Coordinates of C-alpha atoms and ligand atoms in Angstrom, one line a residue:
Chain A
X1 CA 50.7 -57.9 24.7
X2 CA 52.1 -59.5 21.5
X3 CA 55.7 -60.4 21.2
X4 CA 57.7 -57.6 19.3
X5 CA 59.8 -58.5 15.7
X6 CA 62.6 -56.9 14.3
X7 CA 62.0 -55.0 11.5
X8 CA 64.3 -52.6 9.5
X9 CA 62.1 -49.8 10.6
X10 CA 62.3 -50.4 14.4
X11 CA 64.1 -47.9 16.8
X12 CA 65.8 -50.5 19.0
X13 CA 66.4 -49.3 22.7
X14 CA 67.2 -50.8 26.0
X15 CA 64.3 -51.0 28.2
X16 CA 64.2 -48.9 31.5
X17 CA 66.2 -51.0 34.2
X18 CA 68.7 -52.2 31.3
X19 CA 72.0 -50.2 31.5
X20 CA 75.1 -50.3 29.5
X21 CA 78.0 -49.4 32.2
X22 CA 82.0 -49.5 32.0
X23 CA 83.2 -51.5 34.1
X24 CA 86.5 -49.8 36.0
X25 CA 87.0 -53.0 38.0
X26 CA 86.7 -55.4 35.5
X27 CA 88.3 -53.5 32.6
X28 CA 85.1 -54.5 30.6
X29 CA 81.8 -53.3 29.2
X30 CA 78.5 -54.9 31.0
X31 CA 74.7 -55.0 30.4
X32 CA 73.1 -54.6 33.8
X33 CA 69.6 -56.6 33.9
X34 CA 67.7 -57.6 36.4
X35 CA 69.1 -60.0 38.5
X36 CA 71.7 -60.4 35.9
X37 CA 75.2 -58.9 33.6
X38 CA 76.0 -59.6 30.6
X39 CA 80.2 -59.0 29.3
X40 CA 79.8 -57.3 26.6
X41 CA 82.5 -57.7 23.5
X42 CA 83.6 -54.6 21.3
X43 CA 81.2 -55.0 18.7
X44 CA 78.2 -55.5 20.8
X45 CA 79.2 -52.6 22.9
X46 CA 79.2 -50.5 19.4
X47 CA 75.8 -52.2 18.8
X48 CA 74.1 -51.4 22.1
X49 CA 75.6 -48.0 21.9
X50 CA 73.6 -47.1 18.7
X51 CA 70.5 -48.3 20.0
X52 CA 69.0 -45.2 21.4
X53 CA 65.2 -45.6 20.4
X54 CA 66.1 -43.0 17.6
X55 CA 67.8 -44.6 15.5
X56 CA 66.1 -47.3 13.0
X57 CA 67.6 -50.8 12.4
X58 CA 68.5 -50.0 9.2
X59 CA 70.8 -47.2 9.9
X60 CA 72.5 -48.6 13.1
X61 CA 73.5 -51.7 10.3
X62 CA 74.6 -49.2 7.8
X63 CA 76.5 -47.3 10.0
X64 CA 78.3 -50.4 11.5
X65 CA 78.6 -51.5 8.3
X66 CA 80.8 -48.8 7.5
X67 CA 82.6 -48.6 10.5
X68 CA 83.7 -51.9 10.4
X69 CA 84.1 -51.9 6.4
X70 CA 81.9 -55.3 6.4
X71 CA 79.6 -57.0 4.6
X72 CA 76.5 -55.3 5.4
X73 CA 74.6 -58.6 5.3
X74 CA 76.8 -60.5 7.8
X75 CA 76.7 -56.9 10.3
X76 CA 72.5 -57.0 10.4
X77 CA 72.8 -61.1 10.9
X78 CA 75.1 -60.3 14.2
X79 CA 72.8 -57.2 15.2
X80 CA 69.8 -59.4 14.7
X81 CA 71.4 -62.2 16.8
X82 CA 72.3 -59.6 19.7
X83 CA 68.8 -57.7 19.5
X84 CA 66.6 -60.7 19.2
X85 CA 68.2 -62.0 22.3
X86 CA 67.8 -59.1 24.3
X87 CA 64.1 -58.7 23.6
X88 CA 64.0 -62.4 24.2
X89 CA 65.1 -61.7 27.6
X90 CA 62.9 -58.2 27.8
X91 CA 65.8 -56.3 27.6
X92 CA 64.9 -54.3 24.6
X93 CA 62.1 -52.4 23.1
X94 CA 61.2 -51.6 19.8
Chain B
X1 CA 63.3 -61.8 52.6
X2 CA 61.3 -63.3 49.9
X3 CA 63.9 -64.2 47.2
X4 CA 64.8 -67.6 47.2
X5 CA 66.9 -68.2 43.8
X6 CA 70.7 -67.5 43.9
X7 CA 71.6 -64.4 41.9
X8 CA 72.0 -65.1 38.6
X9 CA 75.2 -64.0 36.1
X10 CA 75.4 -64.0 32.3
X11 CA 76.8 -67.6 31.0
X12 CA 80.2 -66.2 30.1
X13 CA 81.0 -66.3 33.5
X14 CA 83.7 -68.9 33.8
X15 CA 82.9 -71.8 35.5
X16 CA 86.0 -72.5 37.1
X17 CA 88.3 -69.2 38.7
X18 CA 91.7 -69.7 39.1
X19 CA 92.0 -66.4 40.9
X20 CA 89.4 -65.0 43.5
X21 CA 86.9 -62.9 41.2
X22 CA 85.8 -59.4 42.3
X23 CA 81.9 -60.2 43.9
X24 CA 79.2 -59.0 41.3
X25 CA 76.4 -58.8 44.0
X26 CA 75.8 -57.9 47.5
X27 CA 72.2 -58.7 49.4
X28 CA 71.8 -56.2 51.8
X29 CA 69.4 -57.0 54.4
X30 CA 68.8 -53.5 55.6
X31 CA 66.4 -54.8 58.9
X32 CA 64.6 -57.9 60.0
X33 CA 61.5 -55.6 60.9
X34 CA 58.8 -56.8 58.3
X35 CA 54.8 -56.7 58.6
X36 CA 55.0 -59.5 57.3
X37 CA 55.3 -63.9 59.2
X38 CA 55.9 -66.0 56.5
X39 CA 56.5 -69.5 57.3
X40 CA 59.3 -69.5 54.2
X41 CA 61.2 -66.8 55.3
X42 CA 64.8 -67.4 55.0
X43 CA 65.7 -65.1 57.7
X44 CA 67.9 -66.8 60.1
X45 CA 65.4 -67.7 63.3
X46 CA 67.1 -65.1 65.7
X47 CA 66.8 -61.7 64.5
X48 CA 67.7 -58.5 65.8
X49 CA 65.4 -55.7 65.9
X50 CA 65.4 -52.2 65.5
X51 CA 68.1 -51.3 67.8
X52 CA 70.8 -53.6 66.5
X53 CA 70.6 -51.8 62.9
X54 CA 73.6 -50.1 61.5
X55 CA 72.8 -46.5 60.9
X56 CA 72.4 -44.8 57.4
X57 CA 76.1 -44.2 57.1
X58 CA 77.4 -47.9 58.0
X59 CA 75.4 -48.7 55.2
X60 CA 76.6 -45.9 52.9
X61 CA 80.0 -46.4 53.6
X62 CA 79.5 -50.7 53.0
X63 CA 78.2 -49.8 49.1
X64 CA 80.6 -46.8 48.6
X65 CA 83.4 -49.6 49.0
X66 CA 81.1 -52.1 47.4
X67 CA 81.3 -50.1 44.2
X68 CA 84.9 -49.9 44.5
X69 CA 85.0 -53.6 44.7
X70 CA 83.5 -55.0 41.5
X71 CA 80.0 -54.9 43.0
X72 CA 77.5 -54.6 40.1
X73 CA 74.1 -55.0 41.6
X74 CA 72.9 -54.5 45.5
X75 CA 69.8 -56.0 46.2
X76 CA 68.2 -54.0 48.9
X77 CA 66.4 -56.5 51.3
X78 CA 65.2 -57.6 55.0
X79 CA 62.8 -57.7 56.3
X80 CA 61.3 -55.3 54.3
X81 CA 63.1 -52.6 53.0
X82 CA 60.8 -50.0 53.3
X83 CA 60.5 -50.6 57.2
X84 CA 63.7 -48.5 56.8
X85 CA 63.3 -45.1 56.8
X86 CA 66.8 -43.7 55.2
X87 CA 65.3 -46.1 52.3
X88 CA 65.5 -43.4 49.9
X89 CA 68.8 -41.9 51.1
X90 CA 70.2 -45.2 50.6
X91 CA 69.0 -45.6 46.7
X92 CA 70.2 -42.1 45.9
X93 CA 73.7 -43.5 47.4
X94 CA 74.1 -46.5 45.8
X95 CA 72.4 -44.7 42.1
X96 CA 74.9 -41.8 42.8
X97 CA 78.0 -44.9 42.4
X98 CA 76.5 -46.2 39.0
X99 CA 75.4 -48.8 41.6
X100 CA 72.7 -51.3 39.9
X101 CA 69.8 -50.8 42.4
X102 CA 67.3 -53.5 43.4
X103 CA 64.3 -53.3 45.7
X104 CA 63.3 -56.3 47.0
X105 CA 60.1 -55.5 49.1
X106 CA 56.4 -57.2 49.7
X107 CA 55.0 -53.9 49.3
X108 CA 53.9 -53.4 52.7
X109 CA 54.9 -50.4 53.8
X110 CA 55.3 -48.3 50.3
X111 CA 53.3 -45.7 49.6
X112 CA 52.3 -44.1 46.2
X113 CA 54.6 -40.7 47.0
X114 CA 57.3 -42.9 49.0
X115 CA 57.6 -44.9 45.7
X116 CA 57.6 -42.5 43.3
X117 CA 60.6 -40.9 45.6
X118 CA 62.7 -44.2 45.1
X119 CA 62.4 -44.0 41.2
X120 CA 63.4 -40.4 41.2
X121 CA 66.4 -41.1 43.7
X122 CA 67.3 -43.9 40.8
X123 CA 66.1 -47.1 41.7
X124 CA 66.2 -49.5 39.0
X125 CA 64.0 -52.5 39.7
X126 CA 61.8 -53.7 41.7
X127 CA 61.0 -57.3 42.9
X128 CA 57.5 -57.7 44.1
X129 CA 57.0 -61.0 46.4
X130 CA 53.4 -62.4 45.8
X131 CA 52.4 -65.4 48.7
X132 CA 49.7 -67.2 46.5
X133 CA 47.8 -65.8 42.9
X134 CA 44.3 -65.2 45.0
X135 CA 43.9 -63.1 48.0
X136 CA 42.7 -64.8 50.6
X137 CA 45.0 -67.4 50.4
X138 CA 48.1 -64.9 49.7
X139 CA 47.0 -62.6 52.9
X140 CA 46.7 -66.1 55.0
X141 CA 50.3 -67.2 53.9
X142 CA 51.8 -63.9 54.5
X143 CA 49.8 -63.3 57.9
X144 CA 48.9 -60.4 56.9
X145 CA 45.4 -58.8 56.2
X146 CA 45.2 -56.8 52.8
X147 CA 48.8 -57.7 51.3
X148 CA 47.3 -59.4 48.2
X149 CA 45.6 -56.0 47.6
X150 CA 48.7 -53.9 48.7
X151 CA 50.8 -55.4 46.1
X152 CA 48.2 -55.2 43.7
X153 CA 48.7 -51.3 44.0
X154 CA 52.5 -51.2 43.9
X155 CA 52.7 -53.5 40.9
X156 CA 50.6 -50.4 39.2
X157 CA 53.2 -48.1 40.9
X158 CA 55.9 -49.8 38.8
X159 CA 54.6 -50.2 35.7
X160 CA 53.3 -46.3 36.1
X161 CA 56.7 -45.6 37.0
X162 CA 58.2 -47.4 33.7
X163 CA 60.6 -49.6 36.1
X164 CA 61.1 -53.3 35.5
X165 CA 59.4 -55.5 37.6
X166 CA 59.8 -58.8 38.8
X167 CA 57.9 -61.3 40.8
X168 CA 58.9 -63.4 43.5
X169 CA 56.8 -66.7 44.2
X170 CA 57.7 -69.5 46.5
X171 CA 55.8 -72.4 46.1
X172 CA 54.7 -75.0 49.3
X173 CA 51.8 -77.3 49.8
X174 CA 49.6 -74.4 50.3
X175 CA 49.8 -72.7 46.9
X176 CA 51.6 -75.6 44.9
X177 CA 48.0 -76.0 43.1
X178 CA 47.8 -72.3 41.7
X179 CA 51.6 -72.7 40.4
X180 CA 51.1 -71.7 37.1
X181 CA 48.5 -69.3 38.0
X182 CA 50.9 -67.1 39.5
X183 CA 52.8 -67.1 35.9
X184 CA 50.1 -66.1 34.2
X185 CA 48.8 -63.3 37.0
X186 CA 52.6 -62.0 37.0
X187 CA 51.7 -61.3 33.4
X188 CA 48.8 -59.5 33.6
X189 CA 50.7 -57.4 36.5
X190 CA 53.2 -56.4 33.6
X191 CA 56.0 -58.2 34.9
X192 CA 59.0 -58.4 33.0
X193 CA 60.4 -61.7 35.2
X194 CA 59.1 -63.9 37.6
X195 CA 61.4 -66.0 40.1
X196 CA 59.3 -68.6 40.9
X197 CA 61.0 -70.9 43.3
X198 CA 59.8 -74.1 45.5
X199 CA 60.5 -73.7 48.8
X200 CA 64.0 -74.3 49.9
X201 CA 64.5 -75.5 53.5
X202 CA 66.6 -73.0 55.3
X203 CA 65.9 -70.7 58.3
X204 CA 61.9 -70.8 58.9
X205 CA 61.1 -73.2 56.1
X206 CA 63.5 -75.6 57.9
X207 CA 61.3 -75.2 60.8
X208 CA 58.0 -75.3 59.2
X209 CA 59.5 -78.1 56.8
X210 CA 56.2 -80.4 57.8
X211 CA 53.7 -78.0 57.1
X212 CA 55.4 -77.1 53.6
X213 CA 56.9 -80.0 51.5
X214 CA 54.0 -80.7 49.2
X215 CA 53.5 -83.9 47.9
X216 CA 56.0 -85.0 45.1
X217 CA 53.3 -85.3 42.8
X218 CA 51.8 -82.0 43.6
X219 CA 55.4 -80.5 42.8
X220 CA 56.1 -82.4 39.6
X221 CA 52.7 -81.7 38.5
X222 CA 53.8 -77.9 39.4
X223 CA 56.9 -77.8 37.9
X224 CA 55.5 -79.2 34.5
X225 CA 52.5 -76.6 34.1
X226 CA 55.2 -73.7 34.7
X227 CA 57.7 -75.1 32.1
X228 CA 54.7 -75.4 30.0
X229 CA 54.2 -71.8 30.2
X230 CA 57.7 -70.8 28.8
X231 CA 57.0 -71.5 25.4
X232 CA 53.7 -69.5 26.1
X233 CA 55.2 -66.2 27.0
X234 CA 58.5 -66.0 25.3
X235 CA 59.4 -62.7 24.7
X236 CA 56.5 -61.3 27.8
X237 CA 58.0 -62.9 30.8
X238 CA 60.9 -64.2 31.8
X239 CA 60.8 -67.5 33.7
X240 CA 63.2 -68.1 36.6
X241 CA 62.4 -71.6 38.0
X242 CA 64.1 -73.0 40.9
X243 CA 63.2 -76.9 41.3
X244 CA 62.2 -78.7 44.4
X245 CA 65.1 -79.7 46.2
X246 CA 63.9 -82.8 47.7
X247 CA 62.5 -84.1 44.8
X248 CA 66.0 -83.5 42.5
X249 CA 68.5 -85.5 40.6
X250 CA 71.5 -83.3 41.6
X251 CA 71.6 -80.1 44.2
X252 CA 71.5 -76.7 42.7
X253 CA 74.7 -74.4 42.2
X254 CA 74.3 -72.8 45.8
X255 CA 75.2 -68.7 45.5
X256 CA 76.9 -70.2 41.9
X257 CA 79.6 -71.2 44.3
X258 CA 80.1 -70.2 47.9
X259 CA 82.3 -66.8 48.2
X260 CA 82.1 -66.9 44.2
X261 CA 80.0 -64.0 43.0
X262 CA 78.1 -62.3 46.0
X263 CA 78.3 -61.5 49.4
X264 CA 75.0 -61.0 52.1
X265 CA 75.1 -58.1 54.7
X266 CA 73.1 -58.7 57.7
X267 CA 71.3 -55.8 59.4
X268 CA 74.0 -55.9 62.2
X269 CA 77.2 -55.6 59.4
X270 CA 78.1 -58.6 59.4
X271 CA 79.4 -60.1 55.8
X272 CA 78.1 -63.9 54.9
X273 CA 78.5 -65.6 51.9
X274 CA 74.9 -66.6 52.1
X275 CA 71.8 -65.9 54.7
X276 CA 71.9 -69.3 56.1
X277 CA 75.8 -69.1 56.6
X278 CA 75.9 -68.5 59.9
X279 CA 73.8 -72.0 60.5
X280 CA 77.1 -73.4 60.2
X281 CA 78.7 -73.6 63.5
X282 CA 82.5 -72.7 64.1
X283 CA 82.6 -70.7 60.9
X284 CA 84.5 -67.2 62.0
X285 CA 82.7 -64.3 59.9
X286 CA 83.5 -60.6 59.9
X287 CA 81.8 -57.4 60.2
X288 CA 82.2 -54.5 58.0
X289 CA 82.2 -52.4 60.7
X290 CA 85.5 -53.4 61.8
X291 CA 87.1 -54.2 58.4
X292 CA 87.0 -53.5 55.0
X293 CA 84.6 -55.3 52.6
X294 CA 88.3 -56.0 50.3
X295 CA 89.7 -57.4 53.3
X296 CA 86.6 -59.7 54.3
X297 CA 85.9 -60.9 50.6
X298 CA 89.7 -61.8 51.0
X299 CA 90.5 -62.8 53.7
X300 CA 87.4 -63.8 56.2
X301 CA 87.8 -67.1 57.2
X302 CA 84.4 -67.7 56.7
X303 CA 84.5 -66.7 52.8
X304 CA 87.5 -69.0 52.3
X305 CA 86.1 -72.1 54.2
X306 CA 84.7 -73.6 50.9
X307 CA 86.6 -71.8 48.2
X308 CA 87.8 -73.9 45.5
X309 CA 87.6 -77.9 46.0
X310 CA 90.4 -78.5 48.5
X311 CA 87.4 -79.2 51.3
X312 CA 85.7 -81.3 49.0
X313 CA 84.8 -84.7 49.7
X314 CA 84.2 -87.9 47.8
X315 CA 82.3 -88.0 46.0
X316 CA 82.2 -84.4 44.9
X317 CA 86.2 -84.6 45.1
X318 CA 86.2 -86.4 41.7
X319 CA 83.0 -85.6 40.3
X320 CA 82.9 -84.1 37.0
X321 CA 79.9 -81.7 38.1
X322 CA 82.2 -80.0 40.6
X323 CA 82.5 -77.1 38.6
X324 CA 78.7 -77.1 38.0
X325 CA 77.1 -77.4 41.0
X326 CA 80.3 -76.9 43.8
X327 CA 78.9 -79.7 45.5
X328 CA 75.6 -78.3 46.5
X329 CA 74.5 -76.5 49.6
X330 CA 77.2 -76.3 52.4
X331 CA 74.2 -75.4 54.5
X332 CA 72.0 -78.0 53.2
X333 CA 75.0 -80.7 54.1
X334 CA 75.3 -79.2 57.7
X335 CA 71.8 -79.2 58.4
X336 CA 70.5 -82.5 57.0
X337 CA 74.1 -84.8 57.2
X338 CA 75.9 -82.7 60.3
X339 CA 78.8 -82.1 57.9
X340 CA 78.9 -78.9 55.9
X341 CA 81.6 -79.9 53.5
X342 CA 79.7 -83.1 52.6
X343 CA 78.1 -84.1 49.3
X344 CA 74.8 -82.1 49.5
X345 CA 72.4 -85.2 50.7
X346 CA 69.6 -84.0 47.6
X347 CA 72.5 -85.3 45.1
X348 CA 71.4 -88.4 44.2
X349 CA 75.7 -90.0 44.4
X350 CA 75.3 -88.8 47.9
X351 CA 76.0 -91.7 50.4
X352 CA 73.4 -90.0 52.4
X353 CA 70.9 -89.1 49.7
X354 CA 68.5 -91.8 51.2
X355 CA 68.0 -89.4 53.9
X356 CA 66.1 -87.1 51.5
X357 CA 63.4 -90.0 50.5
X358 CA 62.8 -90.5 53.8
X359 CA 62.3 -86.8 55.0
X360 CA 60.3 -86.3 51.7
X361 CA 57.8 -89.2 52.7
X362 CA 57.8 -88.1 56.3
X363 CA 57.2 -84.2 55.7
X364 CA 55.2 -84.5 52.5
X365 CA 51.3 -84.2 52.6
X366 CA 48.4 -82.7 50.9
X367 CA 47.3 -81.5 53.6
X368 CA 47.7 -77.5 55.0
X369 CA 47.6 -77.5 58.7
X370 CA 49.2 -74.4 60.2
X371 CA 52.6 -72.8 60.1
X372 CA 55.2 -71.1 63.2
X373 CA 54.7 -67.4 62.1
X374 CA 58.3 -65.6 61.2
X375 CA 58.8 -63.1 64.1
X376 CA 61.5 -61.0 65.7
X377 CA 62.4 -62.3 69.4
X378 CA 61.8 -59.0 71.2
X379 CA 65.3 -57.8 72.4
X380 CA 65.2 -57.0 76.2
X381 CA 65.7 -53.5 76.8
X382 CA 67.7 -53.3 79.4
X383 CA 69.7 -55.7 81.4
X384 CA 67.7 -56.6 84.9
X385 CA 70.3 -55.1 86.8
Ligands
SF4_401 S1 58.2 -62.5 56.3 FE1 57.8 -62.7 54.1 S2 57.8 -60.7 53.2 FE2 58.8 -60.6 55.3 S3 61.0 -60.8 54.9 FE3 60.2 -62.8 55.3 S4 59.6 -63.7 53.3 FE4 59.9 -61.5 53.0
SF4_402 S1 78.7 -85.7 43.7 FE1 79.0 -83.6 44.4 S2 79.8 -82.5 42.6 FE2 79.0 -84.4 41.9 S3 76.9 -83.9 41.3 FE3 76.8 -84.6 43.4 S4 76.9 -82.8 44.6 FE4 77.6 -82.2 42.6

């Protein structure tokens, strides 16, 4: 098994066991991992949200891009940041 | 109950709460029964069998309020799990509330079509314990013939299954050498994590503390080769690492914080804010069968007997680490100092932390002499009369 890069082409998902949930009790959005939650901020809720295995990279940073009226270069640097930490963890597949 | 690391939360978490935090994890020990005698285990030494259970809906009712509470995650443990027969029923439950649903098991006792009957009811991960990375040795540890190959078969369950899998490893003088070996054959069982933990002394390891602590150069030689493999796999496997206590600068973050982040349900229903809790004598703890889970992560006595740092004691009292570590292991303390709200002895500020040396060169040895098996005390049937 080789390690997996981002590349504009990829269809980002979360990995089965990896779950995005609202939190009622918390009033906050959480990644459920393994052994572990992340809190989850607006924007990388918006991220996660897009990253249904469908979707390329490419599009989910255009569409945020838009969204957010941003500088499309700064969006992918934050998605990159997110994503790449999550498949660091093998939270994410590609 | 194999897992020997404290749960784990994301590093926003803040450090110090003002307020009492809803708990994020629960450990419920659904029975004692396991096929399994490993000398680790850090089931308390008294354990009740079969008939001292709570029934299937005890246990649905606990995580129906559990999800209400803030619980996240519910790591379903013993014993062994699967000795339970409602196992399934109990998933389904606990998937039905959004509930994050952990299986803790050593495989024994799973079957292909049982398995495959947890991931439909919604199980979500499964944590595989391995005794050694060879099987003789593994089936020696674990006192039980076959295991190695056992688990062998359920790891392919998972990964046939798509589910997340993580190995559980506790290290002692009789696998210490193969380490690192058991990082590199969690990889090739397609593990996403691997806990991988030296032996902390509670419950049976306390007991069986002679025949465990390896030498401290056979742990830091340990240690080092599994660091070395972080770099190795990043982005395969997850490394969870849990030093050697005895041979540490400062004590680890016990549960990160006692009544903090998670609570343990014993077989019987009773809440703990840890399994060696109840090691700790004159400590009042409450059942969930007589209260409510919101009322006993409140208000139990037990729970708020090291909250905060008005029990601390120099020189955790002014110690900038407080926040970091809480002081250590209130079990720890009681069982190696007599005190539980003392400094955690394996702290090297500790007054006491000269104790630890001389256990270390008392208990530690190369060599593997034989262990007191982990077993259930039968419960007499019936009274005499
Ligand atoms: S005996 Fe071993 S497998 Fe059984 S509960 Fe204890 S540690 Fe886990
Ligand atoms: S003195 Fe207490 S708080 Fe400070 S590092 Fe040691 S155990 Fe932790």
């Amino acid at each position: 098994m080789t390690v997996e890069e981002l590349a504009p082409e990829s269809r980002p998902h979360l990995l089965r066991g990896v779950k995005l949930k609202n939190d009622q009790v918390r009033k906050t959005w959480v990644l459920l991992a393994p052994e572990r939650y992340l809190r989850l901020n607006a924007i990388s809720v918006d991220i996660l949200q897009r990253c249904d295995g469908a979707a390329a990279l490419s599009t989910i940073v255009d569409d945020l891009a838009e969204k957010y009226s941003a500088d499309r270069t700064m969006i992918e640097r934050d998605v990159r940041s997110l994503l790449n930490s999550l498949l660091e963890k093998r939270m994410l597949g590609l | 109950m194999t897992t020997q690391s404290t749960p784990q939360v994301s590093a926003q978490a803040p450090a110090q709460i003002p307020a009492l935090q809803p708990p994020s994890a629960m450990l419920a020990e659904l029975t004692y029964r396991c096929p399994l005698a490993c000398p680790y285990c850090s089931n308390p030494l008294q354990m009740g069998g079969r008939e001292t259970e709570m029934p299937t809906d005890a246990w649905k009712d606990i995580f129906t309020q559990a999800a209400a509470l803030g619980i996240l995650h519910v790591h379903m443990s013993g014993g062994e799990p699967a000795s339970r027969r409602d196992l399934r029923e109990l998933v389904a439950h606990c998937a039905s509330l959004g509930l994050y649903t952990n299986l803790i098991t050593s495989g024994v006792g799973l079957t292909k079509a049982s398995f495959a009957e947890l991931a439909a009811a919604g199980l979500d991960h499964v944590q595989l314990s391995i005794q050694d990375a060879e099987a003789k040795s593994a089936d020696w540890i674990g006192g039980y013939e076959g295991g190695f190959a056992k688990k062998l078969e359920v790891a392919h369950w998972v990964a046939e299954e798509g589910l997340p899998l993580t190995i559980n490893a506790v290290i002692h003088r009789a696998n210490v050498a193969r380490a690192a070996d058991m990082v590199d054959f969690a990889v090739r069982l397609g593990a996403r994590r691997i806990e991988i933990a030296h032996t902390q002394y509670y419950g049976w390891a306390l007991r069986n503390r002679s025949h465990l602590m390896p030498t401290r150069a056979q742990s830091e030689k340990a240690y080092a080769e599994v660091e070395e493999r972080r770099e190795r796999y990043k982005g395969q496997i997850v490394i969870d690492h849990v030093a050697p206590d005895y041979h540490a600068k400062f004590p680890k973050a016990c549960m990160s914080g006692w009544g903090r982040m998670s609570m343990n349900v014993t077989p019987q229903g009773k809440v703990l804010p840890c399994h060696a809790a109840e090691t700790i004598p004159g400590l009042e703890f409450w059942n969930a069968r007589e209260k409510s889970l919101a009322d006993i992560w409140t208000n139990s006595p037990g729970f708020n007997a090291y909250r905060g740092d008005d029990w601390m004691q120099e020189p955790c009292r002014s110690c900038e680490r407080k926040t970091v570590d809480f002081g250590g292991c209130r079990c720890q303390a009681m069982a190696l100092v007599g005190d539980a709200a003392a400094c955690d002895p394996i702290c090297s500020k500790s007054p006491r932390h000269d104790l630890i040396a001389e256990i270390a060169a008392r208990d530690s040895a190369e060599e593997v002499a034989g262990f007191t098996p982990r077993r259930i005390e039968r419960a007499r049937e019936k009274s005499p009369v």
